[in-house]
Amino acid sequence: MARHHEADVIVVGGGPAGLSASIYLARYCRSVALFDMGHGRSTHHQVNHNYLGFPGGVRAVELRQRGLEQLMAYDHVRVEHHCVDHLEQTEDGFVASGQFGTTQGRAVILCMGVVDHYPHFHDWEPYVGVSMFWCITCDGYESRGKKIVVAGHTNGSAGEAMQLGRLSDEVTLITNSHVNEIDEKFSARLAAAGIPVIHDRLRRVMGEDGRLHTLETEDGRTVPVERFFVVQGATPETRLAEMLEVELAETGYILVDTEQKTSVAGVYAAGDITQLHSHQISAAVHEGAQAASAANYFLYPPELKAE
Protein backbone atom coordinates (compact mmCIF):
# COMPACT_ATOMS: atom_id res chain seq x y z
CA MET A 1 0.00 0.00 0.00
CA ALA A 2 1.41 3.39 -1.00
CA ARG A 3 2.39 5.62 1.91
CA HIS A 4 1.38 9.24 2.19
CA HIS A 5 3.14 11.79 4.39
CA GLU A 6 2.84 15.48 4.98
CA ALA A 7 5.52 18.03 5.86
CA ASP A 8 5.87 21.77 5.94
CA VAL A 9 8.80 21.67 3.51
CA ILE A 10 10.05 19.11 1.01
CA VAL A 11 13.83 19.27 0.56
CA VAL A 12 15.25 17.35 -2.41
CA GLY A 13 18.98 16.61 -2.19
CA GLY A 14 21.04 15.58 0.83
CA GLY A 15 24.31 17.39 0.13
CA PRO A 16 25.58 20.40 2.10
CA ALA A 17 22.82 22.69 0.77
CA GLY A 18 19.97 20.30 1.54
CA LEU A 19 21.35 19.36 4.94
CA SER A 20 21.86 22.99 5.90
CA ALA A 21 18.32 23.85 4.79
CA SER A 22 16.88 20.93 6.74
CA ILE A 23 18.72 21.82 9.93
CA TYR A 24 17.58 25.43 9.75
CA LEU A 25 13.98 24.40 9.07
CA ALA A 26 14.06 21.93 11.95
CA ARG A 27 15.18 24.70 14.27
CA TYR A 28 12.36 26.89 12.95
CA CYS A 29 10.08 24.09 14.21
CA ARG A 30 9.04 23.19 10.67
CA SER A 31 8.44 19.57 9.72
CA VAL A 32 10.78 18.45 6.93
CA ALA A 33 10.89 15.64 4.41
CA LEU A 34 14.48 15.35 3.15
CA PHE A 35 15.09 13.15 0.13
CA ASP A 36 18.70 11.98 -0.04
CA MET A 37 19.85 9.52 -2.69
CA GLY A 38 23.43 9.54 -1.42
CA HIS A 39 24.81 10.87 -4.71
CA GLY A 40 26.60 14.06 -5.66
CA ARG A 41 29.90 15.87 -5.36
CA SER A 42 29.98 15.53 -1.58
CA THR A 43 30.00 11.72 -1.84
CA HIS A 44 33.45 11.60 -3.48
CA HIS A 45 36.82 11.48 -1.74
CA GLN A 46 37.43 15.22 -1.56
CA VAL A 47 39.06 16.75 1.50
CA ASN A 48 37.80 20.30 1.97
CA HIS A 49 40.38 22.71 3.36
CA ASN A 50 38.32 25.87 2.84
CA TYR A 51 35.55 25.24 5.34
CA LEU A 52 35.84 27.25 8.52
CA GLY A 53 36.53 25.40 11.76
CA PHE A 54 38.37 22.30 10.50
CA PRO A 55 42.16 22.68 10.85
CA GLY A 56 43.73 20.14 8.50
CA GLY A 57 40.54 19.96 6.45
CA VAL A 58 37.45 17.75 6.56
CA ARG A 59 36.37 15.04 4.15
CA ALA A 60 33.21 16.00 2.30
CA VAL A 61 31.63 12.62 3.08
CA GLU A 62 32.38 13.14 6.78
CA LEU A 63 30.80 16.60 6.74
CA ARG A 64 27.74 15.09 5.06
CA GLN A 65 27.54 12.31 7.67
CA ARG A 66 27.87 14.82 10.50
CA GLY A 67 24.98 16.78 9.00
CA LEU A 68 22.78 13.68 8.95
CA GLU A 69 23.70 12.90 12.56
CA GLN A 70 22.88 16.48 13.49
CA LEU A 71 19.43 16.08 11.95
CA MET A 72 18.70 13.00 14.06
CA ALA A 73 18.12 15.25 17.08
CA TYR A 74 14.88 16.50 15.47
CA ASP A 75 12.02 14.03 15.33
CA HIS A 76 10.05 16.32 13.03
CA VAL A 77 12.58 15.64 10.23
CA ARG A 78 12.08 12.57 8.07
CA VAL A 79 14.92 11.40 5.82
CA GLU A 80 13.98 9.30 2.80
CA HIS A 81 16.74 7.54 0.85
CA HIS A 82 14.62 7.41 -2.27
CA CYS A 83 14.46 9.25 -5.57
CA VAL A 84 11.69 11.77 -6.18
CA ASP A 85 10.31 10.68 -9.53
CA HIS A 86 7.68 13.38 -9.85
CA LEU A 87 7.00 16.78 -8.31
CA GLU A 88 3.86 18.78 -8.97
CA GLN A 89 2.10 21.86 -7.68
CA THR A 90 -1.42 21.50 -6.30
CA GLU A 91 -3.98 23.79 -4.73
CA ASP A 92 -2.57 22.90 -1.29
CA GLY A 93 1.12 23.21 -2.14
CA PHE A 94 3.33 20.56 -3.68
CA VAL A 95 3.36 16.78 -3.92
CA ALA A 96 6.48 14.63 -4.36
CA SER A 97 6.01 11.05 -5.46
CA GLY A 98 8.15 8.00 -6.03
CA GLN A 99 8.86 4.54 -4.65
CA PHE A 100 8.31 5.95 -1.16
CA GLY A 101 4.71 6.86 -1.97
CA THR A 102 3.68 10.51 -1.84
CA THR A 103 4.68 13.44 0.34
CA GLN A 104 2.78 16.69 0.43
CA GLY A 105 4.49 19.94 1.43
CA ARG A 106 3.67 23.62 1.53
CA ALA A 107 7.08 24.65 0.18
CA VAL A 108 9.95 23.01 -1.70
CA ILE A 109 13.72 23.51 -1.63
CA LEU A 110 15.60 22.03 -4.60
CA CYS A 111 19.22 21.04 -3.89
CA MET A 112 19.93 18.34 -6.48
CA GLY A 113 23.33 19.67 -7.56
CA VAL A 114 25.03 18.83 -10.83
CA VAL A 115 26.53 15.92 -12.74
CA ASP A 116 30.18 16.55 -13.60
CA HIS A 117 31.45 15.53 -17.05
CA TYR A 118 34.43 13.41 -16.09
CA PRO A 119 36.42 11.57 -18.76
CA HIS A 120 35.16 8.07 -19.46
CA PHE A 121 37.67 5.47 -18.35
CA HIS A 122 37.45 2.25 -16.38
CA ASP A 123 37.16 2.59 -12.59
CA TRP A 124 37.30 6.40 -12.60
CA GLU A 125 35.48 7.11 -9.36
CA PRO A 126 38.27 6.31 -6.83
CA TYR A 127 40.42 9.03 -8.42
CA VAL A 128 37.90 11.83 -7.82
CA GLY A 129 39.03 14.00 -4.94
CA VAL A 130 42.37 12.19 -4.65
CA SER A 131 44.17 13.08 -7.88
CA MET A 132 41.31 14.05 -10.21
CA PHE A 133 39.45 17.28 -9.49
CA TRP A 134 36.99 19.79 -10.91
CA CYS A 135 37.75 22.81 -8.71
CA ILE A 136 40.89 24.95 -8.59
CA THR A 137 39.51 26.79 -5.55
CA CYS A 138 39.21 23.57 -3.55
CA ASP A 139 42.29 21.70 -4.70
CA GLY A 140 44.65 24.14 -6.36
CA TYR A 141 46.68 24.82 -3.22
CA GLU A 142 47.65 21.15 -2.76
CA SER A 143 48.72 21.05 -6.43
CA ARG A 144 51.65 23.44 -6.01
CA GLY A 145 54.72 22.18 -7.82
CA LYS A 146 52.94 19.07 -9.14
CA LYS A 147 52.67 17.73 -12.68
CA ILE A 148 49.25 19.12 -13.61
CA VAL A 149 47.12 18.14 -16.58
CA VAL A 150 43.95 20.03 -17.49
CA ALA A 151 41.26 18.39 -19.64
CA GLY A 152 39.06 20.68 -21.69
CA HIS A 153 38.62 22.13 -25.18
CA THR A 154 37.26 25.64 -24.47
CA ASN A 155 38.58 29.08 -23.57
CA GLY A 156 37.39 28.38 -20.03
CA SER A 157 39.64 25.35 -19.75
CA ALA A 158 42.53 27.36 -21.23
CA GLY A 159 41.94 30.04 -18.61
CA GLU A 160 41.99 27.51 -15.80
CA ALA A 161 45.20 25.97 -17.14
CA MET A 162 46.85 29.39 -17.03
CA GLN A 163 45.51 30.00 -13.51
CA LEU A 164 47.06 26.69 -12.44
CA GLY A 165 50.27 27.95 -14.02
CA ARG A 166 50.62 30.20 -10.96
CA LEU A 167 51.00 27.05 -8.86
CA SER A 168 53.22 24.86 -11.02
CA ASP A 169 55.71 25.13 -13.88
CA GLU A 170 54.50 21.78 -15.26
CA VAL A 171 51.01 22.30 -16.68
CA THR A 172 49.69 20.57 -19.82
CA LEU A 173 46.28 20.93 -21.46
CA ILE A 174 44.61 18.01 -23.24
CA THR A 175 41.47 18.87 -25.18
CA ASN A 176 40.02 15.34 -24.74
CA SER A 177 37.64 16.13 -27.57
CA HIS A 178 37.30 15.73 -31.32
CA VAL A 179 36.92 19.52 -31.51
CA ASN A 180 39.14 22.28 -30.20
CA GLU A 181 37.22 25.48 -29.41
CA ILE A 182 40.17 27.35 -27.88
CA ASP A 183 40.42 30.49 -30.01
CA GLU A 184 43.56 32.17 -31.34
CA LYS A 185 43.75 34.68 -28.49
CA PHE A 186 43.74 32.02 -25.79
CA SER A 187 46.02 29.75 -27.82
CA ALA A 188 48.57 32.57 -27.97
CA ARG A 189 48.24 33.12 -24.23
CA LEU A 190 48.80 29.43 -23.52
CA ALA A 191 51.91 29.46 -25.73
CA ALA A 192 53.23 32.58 -24.00
CA ALA A 193 52.70 30.87 -20.64
CA GLY A 194 54.63 27.82 -21.78
CA ILE A 195 51.63 25.49 -21.48
CA PRO A 196 51.59 22.83 -24.21
CA VAL A 197 48.26 21.87 -25.78
CA ILE A 198 47.60 18.30 -26.88
CA HIS A 199 44.60 18.08 -29.17
CA ASP A 200 43.65 14.46 -28.65
CA ARG A 201 41.32 12.26 -26.63
CA LEU A 202 42.27 10.12 -23.66
CA ARG A 203 42.48 6.39 -24.33
CA ARG A 204 43.34 5.21 -20.83
CA VAL A 205 44.82 6.28 -17.52
CA MET A 206 47.27 4.55 -15.22
CA GLY A 207 47.43 4.82 -11.45
CA GLU A 208 46.66 3.07 -8.21
CA ASP A 209 45.00 3.83 -4.87
CA GLY A 210 43.27 6.83 -6.41
CA ARG A 211 46.52 8.40 -7.57
CA LEU A 212 47.09 8.90 -11.29
CA HIS A 213 50.62 8.80 -12.69
CA THR A 214 50.18 8.53 -16.49
CA LEU A 215 47.62 9.52 -19.09
CA GLU A 216 47.67 7.93 -22.54
CA THR A 217 46.02 9.55 -25.57
CA GLU A 218 44.43 7.83 -28.55
CA ASP A 219 47.47 8.54 -30.72
CA GLY A 220 49.67 6.75 -28.16
CA ARG A 221 51.23 9.75 -26.47
CA THR A 222 51.91 9.34 -22.72
CA VAL A 223 51.71 12.27 -20.33
CA PRO A 224 52.92 12.12 -16.72
CA VAL A 225 50.40 13.47 -14.24
CA GLU A 226 50.03 13.96 -10.52
CA ARG A 227 46.99 16.25 -10.46
CA PHE A 228 44.29 16.02 -13.11
CA PHE A 229 41.83 18.94 -13.37
CA VAL A 230 38.76 18.23 -15.49
CA VAL A 231 37.22 21.38 -16.99
CA GLN A 232 34.61 19.74 -19.19
CA GLY A 233 31.56 21.30 -17.62
CA ALA A 234 28.66 19.96 -15.59
CA THR A 235 24.93 19.48 -16.10
CA PRO A 236 22.58 20.83 -13.41
CA GLU A 237 19.96 18.35 -12.21
CA THR A 238 16.89 20.42 -13.07
CA ARG A 239 14.40 17.71 -14.02
CA LEU A 240 12.11 18.38 -11.04
CA ALA A 241 12.42 22.16 -11.46
CA GLU A 242 11.21 21.83 -15.04
CA MET A 243 8.19 19.84 -13.82
CA LEU A 244 7.25 22.87 -11.71
CA GLU A 245 7.98 25.22 -14.64
CA VAL A 246 10.67 27.02 -12.67
CA GLU A 247 12.58 29.52 -14.80
CA LEU A 248 16.10 28.49 -15.80
CA ALA A 249 19.05 30.59 -16.89
CA GLU A 250 20.48 30.23 -20.41
CA THR A 251 23.24 28.12 -18.84
CA GLY A 252 20.61 25.62 -17.63
CA TYR A 253 20.91 26.45 -13.94
CA ILE A 254 17.95 27.51 -11.78
CA LEU A 255 17.47 31.25 -11.58
CA VAL A 256 17.19 32.50 -7.97
CA ASP A 257 17.33 35.83 -6.19
CA THR A 258 19.47 36.60 -3.14
CA GLU A 259 16.93 34.82 -0.90
CA GLN A 260 17.12 31.69 -3.09
CA LYS A 261 13.58 32.28 -4.37
CA THR A 262 12.78 30.86 -7.80
CA SER A 263 10.19 32.16 -10.25
CA VAL A 264 7.54 29.94 -8.61
CA ALA A 265 6.17 31.04 -5.24
CA GLY A 266 7.02 28.56 -2.51
CA VAL A 267 9.88 26.98 -4.48
CA TYR A 268 13.50 27.70 -3.55
CA ALA A 269 16.81 26.37 -4.81
CA ALA A 270 20.24 26.17 -3.20
CA GLY A 271 23.72 24.87 -3.86
CA ASP A 272 25.44 24.02 -7.12
CA ILE A 273 22.14 23.78 -9.00
CA THR A 274 21.86 27.60 -8.87
CA GLN A 275 25.36 28.70 -9.92
CA LEU A 276 24.64 31.86 -7.87
CA HIS A 277 28.10 31.71 -6.32
CA SER A 278 31.16 29.59 -7.04
CA HIS A 279 30.51 25.90 -6.46
CA GLN A 280 31.76 25.57 -2.90
CA ILE A 281 30.56 23.71 0.19
CA SER A 282 30.63 26.94 2.17
CA ALA A 283 28.42 28.64 -0.44
CA ALA A 284 26.04 25.66 -0.53
CA VAL A 285 25.65 25.72 3.26
CA HIS A 286 24.93 29.46 3.16
CA GLU A 287 22.41 29.12 0.34
CA GLY A 288 20.66 26.24 2.10
CA ALA A 289 20.33 28.34 5.25
CA GLN A 290 19.05 31.30 3.24
CA ALA A 291 16.52 29.18 1.37
CA ALA A 292 15.25 27.69 4.63
CA SER A 293 14.87 31.11 6.20
CA ALA A 294 12.97 32.40 3.19
CA ALA A 295 10.74 29.30 3.12
CA ASN A 296 10.06 29.64 6.84
CA TYR A 297 8.93 33.24 6.34
CA PHE A 298 6.80 32.21 3.36
CA LEU A 299 4.92 29.76 5.61
CA TYR A 300 3.92 32.36 8.18
CA PRO A 301 0.31 33.57 7.92
CA PRO A 302 -0.10 37.12 6.59
CA GLU A 303 -0.78 38.62 10.02
CA LEU A 304 2.72 37.66 11.18
CA LYS A 305 4.50 39.32 8.27
CA ALA A 306 5.69 42.91 8.38
CA GLU A 307 4.66 43.67 4.82
C-alpha positions as a printed NumPy array, in Angstrom:
array([[  0.   ,   0.   ,   0.   ],
       [  1.413,   3.39 ,  -0.998],
       [  2.391,   5.617,   1.908],
       [  1.376,   9.236,   2.192],
       [  3.14 ,  11.794,   4.389],
       [  2.84 ,  15.485,   4.979],
       [  5.522,  18.03 ,   5.858],
       [  5.871,  21.768,   5.944],
       [  8.796,  21.673,   3.506],
       [ 10.051,  19.109,   1.007],
       [ 13.835,  19.266,   0.558],
       [ 15.246,  17.35 ,  -2.407],
       [ 18.981,  16.614,  -2.187],
       [ 21.044,  15.575,   0.83 ],
       [ 24.307,  17.387,   0.131],
       [ 25.58 ,  20.396,   2.104],
       [ 22.823,  22.693,   0.767],
       [ 19.97 ,  20.299,   1.538],
       [ 21.347,  19.36 ,   4.94 ],
       [ 21.863,  22.989,   5.898],
       [ 18.322,  23.85 ,   4.791],
       [ 16.877,  20.929,   6.738],
       [ 18.723,  21.82 ,   9.933],
       [ 17.578,  25.43 ,   9.753],
       [ 13.984,  24.401,   9.065],
       [ 14.057,  21.933,  11.954],
       [ 15.178,  24.698,  14.268],
       [ 12.361,  26.891,  12.949],
       [ 10.077,  24.089,  14.205],
       [  9.045,  23.186,  10.671],
       [  8.438,  19.571,   9.715],
       [ 10.779,  18.45 ,   6.935],
       [ 10.887,  15.636,   4.406],
       [ 14.478,  15.351,   3.151],
       [ 15.086,  13.147,   0.131],
       [ 18.703,  11.977,  -0.039],
       [ 19.853,   9.523,  -2.695],
       [ 23.427,   9.541,  -1.422],
       [ 24.806,  10.871,  -4.713],
       [ 26.597,  14.064,  -5.662],
       [ 29.901,  15.865,  -5.361],
       [ 29.984,  15.534,  -1.579],
       [ 29.995,  11.721,  -1.841],
       [ 33.445,  11.602,  -3.483],
       [ 36.819,  11.482,  -1.735],
       [ 37.432,  15.22 ,  -1.561],
       [ 39.055,  16.749,   1.505],
       [ 37.798,  20.302,   1.971],
       [ 40.383,  22.708,   3.36 ],
       [ 38.322,  25.869,   2.843],
       [ 35.546,  25.24 ,   5.335],
       [ 35.842,  27.252,   8.522],
       [ 36.525,  25.399,  11.76 ],
       [ 38.371,  22.301,  10.502],
       [ 42.159,  22.679,  10.847],
       [ 43.729,  20.137,   8.503],
       [ 40.542,  19.958,   6.449],
       [ 37.455,  17.752,   6.56 ],
       [ 36.369,  15.037,   4.153],
       [ 33.212,  15.999,   2.296],
       [ 31.63 ,  12.623,   3.084],
       [ 32.379,  13.141,   6.78 ],
       [ 30.797,  16.595,   6.743],
       [ 27.743,  15.087,   5.058],
       [ 27.542,  12.312,   7.669],
       [ 27.872,  14.824,  10.496],
       [ 24.982,  16.779,   8.998],
       [ 22.782,  13.681,   8.949],
       [ 23.697,  12.898,  12.56 ],
       [ 22.88 ,  16.478,  13.489],
       [ 19.428,  16.08 ,  11.953],
       [ 18.7  ,  12.997,  14.061],
       [ 18.121,  15.251,  17.075],
       [ 14.885,  16.498,  15.475],
       [ 12.022,  14.03 ,  15.33 ],
       [ 10.052,  16.325,  13.027],
       [ 12.578,  15.644,  10.231],
       [ 12.08 ,  12.568,   8.073],
       [ 14.918,  11.397,   5.817],
       [ 13.983,   9.304,   2.8  ],
       [ 16.744,   7.542,   0.852],
       [ 14.615,   7.406,  -2.273],
       [ 14.458,   9.247,  -5.567],
       [ 11.692,  11.771,  -6.18 ],
       [ 10.305,  10.678,  -9.529],
       [  7.685,  13.385,  -9.851],
       [  7.005,  16.784,  -8.315],
       [  3.862,  18.783,  -8.968],
       [  2.105,  21.858,  -7.677],
       [ -1.415,  21.496,  -6.299],
       [ -3.982,  23.788,  -4.726],
       [ -2.573,  22.905,  -1.294],
       [  1.116,  23.213,  -2.135],
       [  3.332,  20.563,  -3.676],
       [  3.359,  16.775,  -3.922],
       [  6.476,  14.633,  -4.36 ],
       [  6.007,  11.048,  -5.464],
       [  8.148,   7.996,  -6.028],
       [  8.856,   4.539,  -4.654],
       [  8.314,   5.95 ,  -1.164],
       [  4.712,   6.857,  -1.969],
       [  3.68 ,  10.51 ,  -1.836],
       [  4.681,  13.438,   0.338],
       [  2.778,  16.693,   0.433],
       [  4.495,  19.935,   1.434],
       [  3.669,  23.618,   1.531],
       [  7.075,  24.654,   0.182],
       [  9.946,  23.013,  -1.696],
       [ 13.717,  23.513,  -1.633],
       [ 15.596,  22.025,  -4.597],
       [ 19.218,  21.038,  -3.891],
       [ 19.929,  18.337,  -6.476],
       [ 23.328,  19.666,  -7.559],
       [ 25.034,  18.826, -10.828],
       [ 26.53 ,  15.916, -12.742],
       [ 30.182,  16.547, -13.604],
       [ 31.448,  15.534, -17.052],
       [ 34.428,  13.415, -16.086],
       [ 36.416,  11.568, -18.755],
       [ 35.16 ,   8.073, -19.455],
       [ 37.665,   5.475, -18.354],
       [ 37.447,   2.252, -16.376],
       [ 37.157,   2.592, -12.586],
       [ 37.304,   6.399, -12.603],
       [ 35.475,   7.112,  -9.356],
       [ 38.27 ,   6.306,  -6.834],
       [ 40.418,   9.026,  -8.42 ],
       [ 37.902,  11.835,  -7.824],
       [ 39.031,  13.995,  -4.939],
       [ 42.369,  12.193,  -4.65 ],
       [ 44.169,  13.082,  -7.878],
       [ 41.31 ,  14.046, -10.209],
       [ 39.448,  17.281,  -9.486],
       [ 36.995,  19.795, -10.915],
       [ 37.748,  22.813,  -8.711],
       [ 40.893,  24.946,  -8.589],
       [ 39.507,  26.788,  -5.546],
       [ 39.208,  23.572,  -3.547],
       [ 42.293,  21.698,  -4.703],
       [ 44.653,  24.139,  -6.356],
       [ 46.682,  24.817,  -3.222],
       [ 47.648,  21.155,  -2.759],
       [ 48.72 ,  21.049,  -6.426],
       [ 51.65 ,  23.436,  -6.006],
       [ 54.724,  22.177,  -7.818],
       [ 52.942,  19.067,  -9.139],
       [ 52.666,  17.729, -12.682],
       [ 49.247,  19.12 , -13.605],
       [ 47.121,  18.138, -16.582],
       [ 43.946,  20.029, -17.492],
       [ 41.264,  18.387, -19.637],
       [ 39.064,  20.682, -21.691],
       [ 38.621,  22.13 , -25.175],
       [ 37.257,  25.636, -24.472],
       [ 38.578,  29.084, -23.573],
       [ 37.392,  28.384, -20.035],
       [ 39.641,  25.35 , -19.754],
       [ 42.528,  27.358, -21.227],
       [ 41.939,  30.037, -18.614],
       [ 41.985,  27.509, -15.801],
       [ 45.203,  25.967, -17.138],
       [ 46.85 ,  29.394, -17.029],
       [ 45.511,  29.995, -13.506],
       [ 47.057,  26.694, -12.439],
       [ 50.274,  27.95 , -14.019],
       [ 50.618,  30.2  , -10.955],
       [ 50.997,  27.054,  -8.862],
       [ 53.218,  24.863, -11.023],
       [ 55.708,  25.132, -13.875],
       [ 54.496,  21.781, -15.261],
       [ 51.014,  22.297, -16.685],
       [ 49.691,  20.574, -19.819],
       [ 46.285,  20.934, -21.464],
       [ 44.614,  18.008, -23.237],
       [ 41.468,  18.873, -25.178],
       [ 40.023,  15.338, -24.74 ],
       [ 37.635,  16.132, -27.567],
       [ 37.3  ,  15.733, -31.32 ],
       [ 36.915,  19.515, -31.512],
       [ 39.144,  22.279, -30.196],
       [ 37.218,  25.475, -29.414],
       [ 40.167,  27.353, -27.877],
       [ 40.425,  30.486, -30.008],
       [ 43.564,  32.169, -31.34 ],
       [ 43.749,  34.684, -28.487],
       [ 43.74 ,  32.017, -25.79 ],
       [ 46.02 ,  29.747, -27.824],
       [ 48.567,  32.568, -27.967],
       [ 48.239,  33.12 , -24.235],
       [ 48.803,  29.425, -23.524],
       [ 51.911,  29.46 , -25.734],
       [ 53.225,  32.576, -24.002],
       [ 52.698,  30.872, -20.637],
       [ 54.625,  27.819, -21.781],
       [ 51.633,  25.49 , -21.475],
       [ 51.592,  22.831, -24.206],
       [ 48.262,  21.866, -25.778],
       [ 47.597,  18.3  , -26.882],
       [ 44.598,  18.082, -29.169],
       [ 43.651,  14.46 , -28.651],
       [ 41.322,  12.258, -26.632],
       [ 42.265,  10.12 , -23.66 ],
       [ 42.483,   6.395, -24.328],
       [ 43.344,   5.209, -20.828],
       [ 44.822,   6.284, -17.515],
       [ 47.272,   4.547, -15.218],
       [ 47.432,   4.823, -11.447],
       [ 46.663,   3.066,  -8.212],
       [ 44.995,   3.831,  -4.868],
       [ 43.269,   6.831,  -6.413],
       [ 46.525,   8.405,  -7.572],
       [ 47.087,   8.897, -11.29 ],
       [ 50.617,   8.805, -12.689],
       [ 50.183,   8.528, -16.486],
       [ 47.616,   9.519, -19.088],
       [ 47.667,   7.928, -22.538],
       [ 46.022,   9.548, -25.569],
       [ 44.432,   7.825, -28.55 ],
       [ 47.474,   8.538, -30.718],
       [ 49.669,   6.748, -28.158],
       [ 51.234,   9.752, -26.469],
       [ 51.906,   9.339, -22.718],
       [ 51.706,  12.271, -20.329],
       [ 52.92 ,  12.116, -16.723],
       [ 50.395,  13.469, -14.239],
       [ 50.03 ,  13.963, -10.517],
       [ 46.994,  16.252, -10.463],
       [ 44.286,  16.023, -13.11 ],
       [ 41.826,  18.943, -13.37 ],
       [ 38.762,  18.228, -15.492],
       [ 37.221,  21.382, -16.988],
       [ 34.614,  19.74 , -19.185],
       [ 31.561,  21.301, -17.618],
       [ 28.658,  19.962, -15.589],
       [ 24.933,  19.483, -16.101],
       [ 22.576,  20.832, -13.412],
       [ 19.959,  18.347, -12.207],
       [ 16.894,  20.424, -13.067],
       [ 14.401,  17.71 , -14.024],
       [ 12.111,  18.385, -11.035],
       [ 12.424,  22.16 , -11.465],
       [ 11.214,  21.826, -15.039],
       [  8.192,  19.839, -13.82 ],
       [  7.255,  22.868, -11.706],
       [  7.978,  25.216, -14.642],
       [ 10.669,  27.02 , -12.675],
       [ 12.579,  29.524, -14.797],
       [ 16.097,  28.491, -15.799],
       [ 19.051,  30.593, -16.891],
       [ 20.476,  30.232, -20.41 ],
       [ 23.236,  28.119, -18.844],
       [ 20.611,  25.617, -17.633],
       [ 20.914,  26.455, -13.937],
       [ 17.95 ,  27.507, -11.78 ],
       [ 17.468,  31.254, -11.576],
       [ 17.191,  32.496,  -7.974],
       [ 17.332,  35.831,  -6.194],
       [ 19.47 ,  36.596,  -3.139],
       [ 16.933,  34.818,  -0.903],
       [ 17.118,  31.685,  -3.09 ],
       [ 13.583,  32.276,  -4.371],
       [ 12.781,  30.855,  -7.805],
       [ 10.189,  32.161, -10.252],
       [  7.539,  29.936,  -8.608],
       [  6.165,  31.038,  -5.24 ],
       [  7.017,  28.561,  -2.51 ],
       [  9.878,  26.98 ,  -4.483],
       [ 13.502,  27.702,  -3.549],
       [ 16.813,  26.372,  -4.805],
       [ 20.242,  26.168,  -3.197],
       [ 23.72 ,  24.867,  -3.856],
       [ 25.439,  24.022,  -7.116],
       [ 22.137,  23.782,  -8.996],
       [ 21.857,  27.595,  -8.875],
       [ 25.357,  28.704,  -9.92 ],
       [ 24.644,  31.857,  -7.872],
       [ 28.102,  31.714,  -6.32 ],
       [ 31.16 ,  29.593,  -7.035],
       [ 30.511,  25.904,  -6.462],
       [ 31.757,  25.571,  -2.904],
       [ 30.56 ,  23.707,   0.19 ],
       [ 30.625,  26.939,   2.174],
       [ 28.419,  28.643,  -0.443],
       [ 26.04 ,  25.663,  -0.527],
       [ 25.648,  25.724,   3.263],
       [ 24.933,  29.461,   3.158],
       [ 22.412,  29.123,   0.338],
       [ 20.661,  26.239,   2.096],
       [ 20.332,  28.339,   5.246],
       [ 19.055,  31.304,   3.237],
       [ 16.516,  29.183,   1.372],
       [ 15.254,  27.685,   4.626],
       [ 14.871,  31.112,   6.204],
       [ 12.968,  32.4  ,   3.186],
       [ 10.742,  29.297,   3.123],
       [ 10.058,  29.643,   6.841],
       [  8.93 ,  33.242,   6.337],
       [  6.802,  32.211,   3.36 ],
       [  4.921,  29.762,   5.608],
       [  3.916,  32.362,   8.182],
       [  0.312,  33.566,   7.923],
       [ -0.105,  37.118,   6.588],
       [ -0.779,  38.623,  10.021],
       [  2.724,  37.657,  11.183],
       [  4.504,  39.315,   8.268],
       [  5.694,  42.909,   8.38 ],
       [  4.657,  43.673,   4.824]])
